[in-house]
C-alpha positions in Angstrom: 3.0 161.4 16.1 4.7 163.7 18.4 4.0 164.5 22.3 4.9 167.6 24.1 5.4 167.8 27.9 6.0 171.4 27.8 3.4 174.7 26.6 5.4 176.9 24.5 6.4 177.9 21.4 7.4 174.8 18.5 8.7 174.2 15.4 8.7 170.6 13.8 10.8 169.7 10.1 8.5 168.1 8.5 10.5 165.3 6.0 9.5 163.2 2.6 11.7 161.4 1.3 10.3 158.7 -1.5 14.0 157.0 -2.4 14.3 159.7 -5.2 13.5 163.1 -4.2 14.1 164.4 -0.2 11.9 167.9 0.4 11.0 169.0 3.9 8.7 171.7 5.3 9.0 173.6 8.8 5.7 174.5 10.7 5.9 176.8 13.8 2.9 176.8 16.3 2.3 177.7 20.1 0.8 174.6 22.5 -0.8 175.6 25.0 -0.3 172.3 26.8 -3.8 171.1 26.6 -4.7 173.5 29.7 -8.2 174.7 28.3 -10.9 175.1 31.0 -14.3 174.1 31.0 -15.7 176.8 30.0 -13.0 177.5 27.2 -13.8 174.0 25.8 -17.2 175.4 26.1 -16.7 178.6 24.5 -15.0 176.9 21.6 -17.6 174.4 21.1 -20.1 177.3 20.9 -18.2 179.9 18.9 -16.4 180.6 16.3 -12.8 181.4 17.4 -13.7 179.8 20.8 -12.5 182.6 23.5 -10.7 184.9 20.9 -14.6 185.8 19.3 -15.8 188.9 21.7 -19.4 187.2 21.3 -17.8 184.3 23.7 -16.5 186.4 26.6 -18.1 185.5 30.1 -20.0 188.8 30.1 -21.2 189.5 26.7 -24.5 188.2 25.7 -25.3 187.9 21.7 -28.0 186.2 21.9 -29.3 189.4 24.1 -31.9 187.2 26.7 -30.6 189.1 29.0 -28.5 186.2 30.7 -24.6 186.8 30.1 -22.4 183.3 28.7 -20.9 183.0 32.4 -25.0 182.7 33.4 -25.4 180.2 29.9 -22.6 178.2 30.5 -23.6 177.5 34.6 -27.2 176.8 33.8 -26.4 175.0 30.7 -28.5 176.9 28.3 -27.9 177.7 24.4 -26.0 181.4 24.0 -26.9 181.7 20.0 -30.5 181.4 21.2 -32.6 183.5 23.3 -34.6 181.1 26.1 -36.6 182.4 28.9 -34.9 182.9 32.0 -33.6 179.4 33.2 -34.0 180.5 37.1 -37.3 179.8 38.3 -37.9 181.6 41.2 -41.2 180.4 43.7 -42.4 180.2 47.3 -41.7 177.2 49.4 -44.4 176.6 52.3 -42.6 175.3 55.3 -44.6 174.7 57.9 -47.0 177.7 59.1 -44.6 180.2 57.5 -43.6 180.7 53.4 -40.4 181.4 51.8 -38.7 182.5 48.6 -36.7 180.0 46.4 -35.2 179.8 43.6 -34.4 176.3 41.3 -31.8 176.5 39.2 -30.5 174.5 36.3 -27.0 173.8 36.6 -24.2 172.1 33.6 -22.9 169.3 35.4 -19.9 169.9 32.7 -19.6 173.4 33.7 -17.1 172.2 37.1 -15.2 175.7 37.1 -18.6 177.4 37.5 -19.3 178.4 41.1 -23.1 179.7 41.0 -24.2 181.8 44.4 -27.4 182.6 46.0 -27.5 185.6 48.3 -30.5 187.4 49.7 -31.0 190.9 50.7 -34.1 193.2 52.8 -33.1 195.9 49.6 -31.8 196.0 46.6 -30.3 199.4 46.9 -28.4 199.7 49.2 -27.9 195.9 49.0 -26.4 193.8 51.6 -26.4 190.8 50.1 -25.4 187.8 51.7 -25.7 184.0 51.5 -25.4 183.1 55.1 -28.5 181.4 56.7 -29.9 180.5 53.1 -31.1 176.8 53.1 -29.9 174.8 50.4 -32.8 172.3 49.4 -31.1 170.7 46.8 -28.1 170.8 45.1 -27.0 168.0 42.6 -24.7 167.6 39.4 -28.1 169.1 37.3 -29.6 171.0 40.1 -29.9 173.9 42.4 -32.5 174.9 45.0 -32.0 177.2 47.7 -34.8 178.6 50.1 -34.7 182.0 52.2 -34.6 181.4 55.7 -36.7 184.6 56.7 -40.4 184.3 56.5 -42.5 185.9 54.2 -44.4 187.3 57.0 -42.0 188.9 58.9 -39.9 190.5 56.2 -41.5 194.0 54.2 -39.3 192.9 51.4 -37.0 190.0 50.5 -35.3 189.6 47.4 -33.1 186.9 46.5 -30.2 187.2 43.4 -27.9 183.9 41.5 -24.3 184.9 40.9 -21.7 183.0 38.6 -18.6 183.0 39.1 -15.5 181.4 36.7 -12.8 180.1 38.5 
């Protein structure tokens, strides 16, 4: 048993000795102090390799539904499998007037995650922004934000979910 208080590089002697014959054995190795993030423990329980397989960076997306592993990991979905998007986006009735929302899944494991809701008149040119958005709901397991400009009163309205890795 051996405990390291350091990351770095190591080498241990490795001894047997059975009152006869004496024979040891080096073996070199980096720690890398037990400093993996969530979403590297994630990565690694879902790849190959963990974060050295290219199929497991935040951006890629092999199981191609279209939702990158950052988006997986936050909404806790499977990345070898395609699944329907997990967002579900709907309109919330709030007294006389009607609203977009979106309900999101969230990985209550995924704690370096940071998921974002931002709405905008326009996609292009965008000015995306998350001030004024009502947040319904937003537990360990779930998200749910609503738009805070009417449905009437707005020609468009479109909402978008970032993730972000810290």
């Amino acid at each position: 048993s051996v405990t390291f208080g350091n990351a770095g590089d190591y080498t241990l002697r490795l001894w047997a000795d059975d009152g006869v014959a004496r024979s040891f054995d080096d073996l070199s190795f980096n720690y890398s102090g037990g400093t993996d993030t969530p979403f590297q423990s994630w990565q690694a329980a879902n790849f190959a390799g963990g974060s050295a397989n290219p199929d497991a960076a935040p951006n890629a997306d092999p199981d191609g539904d279209g939702l990158n592993n950052a988006g997986e990991y936050a909404f806790n979905t499977n990345p070898n499998s395609a699944n329907a998007h997990p967002v579900a986006p709907s309109i919330a009735t709030n007294g006389p007037d009607q609203f977009l929302r979106v309900t999101i899944p969230k990985n209550p494991l995924a704690t370096d995650a940071l998921i974002t809701v931002e709405a905008s008149p326009e996609v292009e040119p965008a000015s995306w922004s998350a001030a004024g958005l009502i947040v319904e709901t937003n537990t360990p397991t779930l998200l749910q934000v609503r738009d805070n400009v009417p449905l009437s009163t707005a020609l468009r309205r479109f909402l978008r979910v970032r993730v972000t890795l810290n």
